[in-house]
CSV table of C-alpha atoms in Angstrom, one decimal:
chain,number,residue,atom,x,y,z
A,1,MET,CA,88.7,107.4,153.9
A,2,THR,CA,90.8,106.7,150.9
A,3,LYS,CA,92.1,103.5,150.2
A,4,PRO,CA,95.5,102.7,149.0
A,5,ASP,CA,94.3,102.4,145.4
A,6,GLY,CA,92.9,105.9,145.4
A,7,THR,CA,89.5,105.0,144.9
A,8,GLY,CA,87.6,105.8,148.2
A,9,LEU,CA,85.9,102.2,147.8
A,10,ASN,CA,85.4,99.6,150.3
A,11,ILE,CA,85.0,96.4,148.7
A,12,VAL,CA,84.5,93.5,150.9
A,13,LEU,CA,83.2,89.8,150.6
A,14,ALA,CA,79.3,90.0,150.9
A,15,THR,CA,77.7,88.4,154.1
A,16,ASP,CA,74.2,87.4,155.0
A,17,HIS,CA,74.0,90.9,156.1
A,18,ASP,CA,74.3,92.1,152.8
A,19,ALA,CA,71.6,90.3,151.2
A,20,ASP,CA,69.7,93.7,150.3
A,21,GLY,CA,72.5,95.1,148.7
A,22,CYS,CA,73.1,92.2,146.5
A,23,LEU,CA,69.3,92.3,145.7
A,24,GLU,CA,69.8,95.8,144.8
A,25,VAL,CA,72.6,94.9,142.3
A,26,LYS,CA,70.1,92.5,140.7
A,27,ARG,CA,67.7,94.8,140.5
A,28,TRP,CA,70.0,97.3,138.6
A,29,LEU,CA,71.0,94.7,136.0
A,30,ARG,CA,67.5,93.5,135.5
A,31,GLU,CA,66.6,97.2,134.8
A,32,TYR,CA,69.4,98.1,132.4
A,33,ASN,CA,68.3,94.8,130.3
A,34,LYS,CA,64.9,95.6,130.2
A,35,ASP,CA,65.9,98.9,128.7
A,36,ALA,CA,68.7,97.5,126.5
A,37,ASN,CA,66.4,94.5,125.4
A,38,PRO,CA,63.0,94.8,126.2
A,39,GLU,CA,61.8,91.7,124.1
A,40,TRP,CA,64.3,89.4,125.9
A,41,MET,CA,63.0,90.3,129.2
A,42,THR,CA,59.4,89.9,128.3
A,43,LEU,CA,60.3,86.3,127.0
A,44,LEU,CA,62.1,85.7,130.3
A,45,ARG,CA,58.9,86.4,132.0
A,46,ASP,CA,56.7,84.2,129.8
A,47,GLU,CA,56.2,80.9,131.4
A,48,GLN,CA,55.6,79.0,128.0
A,49,GLN,CA,59.4,80.2,127.5
A,50,SER,CA,60.7,78.5,130.5
A,51,PRO,CA,63.0,75.8,130.2
A,52,ALA,CA,61.1,72.3,129.1
A,53,PRO,CA,62.7,69.1,130.1
A,54,LEU,CA,64.0,66.9,127.9
A,55,ASN,CA,65.2,63.7,129.5
A,56,LEU,CA,66.0,60.3,127.9
A,57,ILE,CA,66.7,56.9,129.2
A,58,ALA,CA,68.0,54.1,127.5
A,59,ARG,CA,67.2,50.3,128.3
A,60,PRO,CA,68.0,47.3,126.1
A,61,ILE,CA,65.1,45.0,124.6
A,62,ASP,CA,64.9,41.6,126.4
A,63,GLU,CA,65.0,39.8,123.3
A,64,SER,CA,63.4,36.6,125.1
A,65,ALA,CA,60.4,38.6,126.3
A,66,GLY,CA,60.4,41.2,123.3
A,67,GLU,CA,59.8,44.1,125.8
A,68,PHE,CA,62.4,46.7,127.4
A,69,ALA,CA,64.6,45.7,130.1
A,70,ALA,CA,64.3,47.5,133.5
A,71,LYS,CA,67.9,48.2,133.4
A,72,VAL,CA,69.1,51.5,132.5
A,73,VAL,CA,72.3,51.6,130.4
A,74,GLY,CA,72.4,55.3,129.5
A,75,GLY,CA,70.6,58.7,129.3
A,76,LEU,CA,70.9,62.3,128.5
A,77,ILE,CA,69.5,65.0,130.7
A,78,ALA,CA,68.7,68.3,128.8
A,79,THR,CA,66.4,71.4,128.5
A,80,THR,CA,64.9,73.2,125.4
A,81,GLN,CA,64.1,76.9,125.8
A,82,ARG,CA,63.4,79.3,122.8
A,83,HIS,CA,65.6,78.1,120.0
A,84,TRP,CA,68.2,76.1,122.1
A,85,LEU,CA,68.7,72.5,123.1
A,86,ARG,CA,71.1,72.5,126.1
A,87,ILE,CA,72.4,69.1,127.1
A,88,ASP,CA,73.4,69.2,130.9
A,89,ILE,CA,74.2,65.5,131.4
A,90,MET,CA,74.9,62.5,129.1
A,91,ALA,CA,76.4,58.9,130.6
A,92,ILE,CA,76.4,55.7,129.7
A,93,SER,CA,77.0,52.7,131.9
A,94,PRO,CA,80.5,51.5,131.6
A,95,ALA,CA,79.6,48.3,130.0
A,96,HIS,CA,77.8,49.8,127.5
A,97,ARG,CA,80.0,52.5,126.3
A,98,ARG,CA,81.2,52.7,122.5
A,99,GLN,CA,78.2,50.8,121.4
A,100,GLY,CA,76.5,53.7,119.8
A,101,ILE,CA,74.2,54.4,122.7
A,102,GLY,CA,75.4,58.0,123.2
A,103,LYS,CA,74.8,58.6,119.4
A,104,LYS,CA,71.7,57.4,119.6
A,105,LEU,CA,70.5,59.4,122.8
A,106,LEU,CA,72.3,62.7,120.7
A,107,LEU,CA,70.2,62.1,117.7
A,108,GLN,CA,66.7,61.5,119.4
A,109,ALA,CA,67.3,64.7,121.7
A,110,GLU,CA,68.2,66.7,118.7
A,111,SER,CA,65.2,65.2,116.9
A,112,ILE,CA,62.8,66.3,119.6
A,113,ALA,CA,64.4,69.5,120.3
A,114,THR,CA,63.8,70.2,116.4
A,115,SER,CA,60.1,69.6,116.6
A,116,ARG,CA,59.8,72.0,119.6
A,117,GLY,CA,61.4,74.7,117.6
A,118,CYS,CA,64.8,74.4,118.6
A,119,GLN,CA,67.5,75.7,115.9
A,120,HIS,CA,70.6,75.0,117.8
A,121,SER,CA,72.4,72.9,120.6
A,122,PHE,CA,74.5,73.9,122.9
A,123,VAL,CA,76.8,71.6,125.4
A,124,ASP,CA,79.8,72.3,127.6
A,125,THR,CA,82.2,69.2,128.8
A,126,MET,CA,85.5,68.5,130.3
A,127,SER,CA,88.6,67.5,128.4
A,128,HIS,CA,88.6,64.1,130.3
A,129,GLN,CA,84.9,63.4,129.0
A,130,SER,CA,83.7,63.6,125.7
A,131,PRO,CA,84.7,66.8,123.5
A,132,ASP,CA,85.7,64.9,120.5
A,133,PHE,CA,82.2,62.4,120.6
A,134,TYR,CA,80.4,65.8,120.2
A,135,ARG,CA,82.9,67.0,117.4
A,136,ARG,CA,82.1,63.8,115.5
A,137,CYS,CA,78.5,64.4,115.8
A,138,GLY,CA,78.7,67.9,114.2
A,139,TYR,CA,79.4,70.1,117.0
A,140,THR,CA,81.8,73.0,116.9
A,141,GLN,CA,83.8,74.2,119.6
A,142,VAL,CA,83.3,77.9,120.6
A,143,GLY,CA,85.0,78.3,123.6
A,144,GLU,CA,87.6,77.0,126.4
A,145,LEU,CA,88.2,77.5,130.0
A,146,PRO,CA,91.8,76.1,130.2
A,147,ASP,CA,92.9,74.3,133.7
A,148,TRP,CA,88.9,74.8,134.8
A,149,ASP,CA,89.5,71.8,137.2
A,150,SER,CA,93.0,73.4,138.5
A,151,ASN,CA,94.2,70.1,137.5
A,152,GLY,CA,95.0,71.3,134.0
A,153,GLY,CA,91.7,69.9,132.4
A,154,SER,CA,90.1,72.1,129.9
A,155,LYS,CA,86.3,72.9,129.8
A,156,TYR,CA,84.9,73.1,126.2
A,157,PHE,CA,81.8,75.0,125.0
A,158,LEU,CA,80.3,73.4,121.9
A,159,ILE,CA,77.3,74.1,119.8
A,160,LYS,CA,75.4,72.6,116.7
A,161,LYS,CA,73.3,74.3,114.5
A,162,LEU,CA,70.1,71.8,113.9
A,163,ALA,CA,68.0,73.8,111.6
A,164,ASP,CA,67.6,76.6,109.5
A,165,THR,CA,65.6,79.8,110.3
């Protein structure tokens, strides 16, 4: 039966009953990628190339005791993989913002990533979050998805070169 678009295709939203079909589509892509870029596919199967967590927590120093306080005032959640640092989340407690904590966390993450062999850093952030912070820290915008949140807010993709190859 030919559809109105003349293709003879029946395109439907997949359900649980279509799981085998979805697995087949994924298999086709893996086979294509293996033929097109075998080195990349070998790296993906290498457990030593799996993403390594790089999670940082910032705590203030308790001046009276000369040690770190238990209270967390900021953190950065990231991974390193091959030559890339990927920053997933960075947040600072509202009472401690604009005191340089974010910059210190970012610099520490970049330093650790460089010691792991990373040459680049990647982050995505929303227009209402921190794109200007990352730009001030040397990140370059390489992409934008306008109206990402369907409320006028854009999502930005930024990268930074950490080290020469």
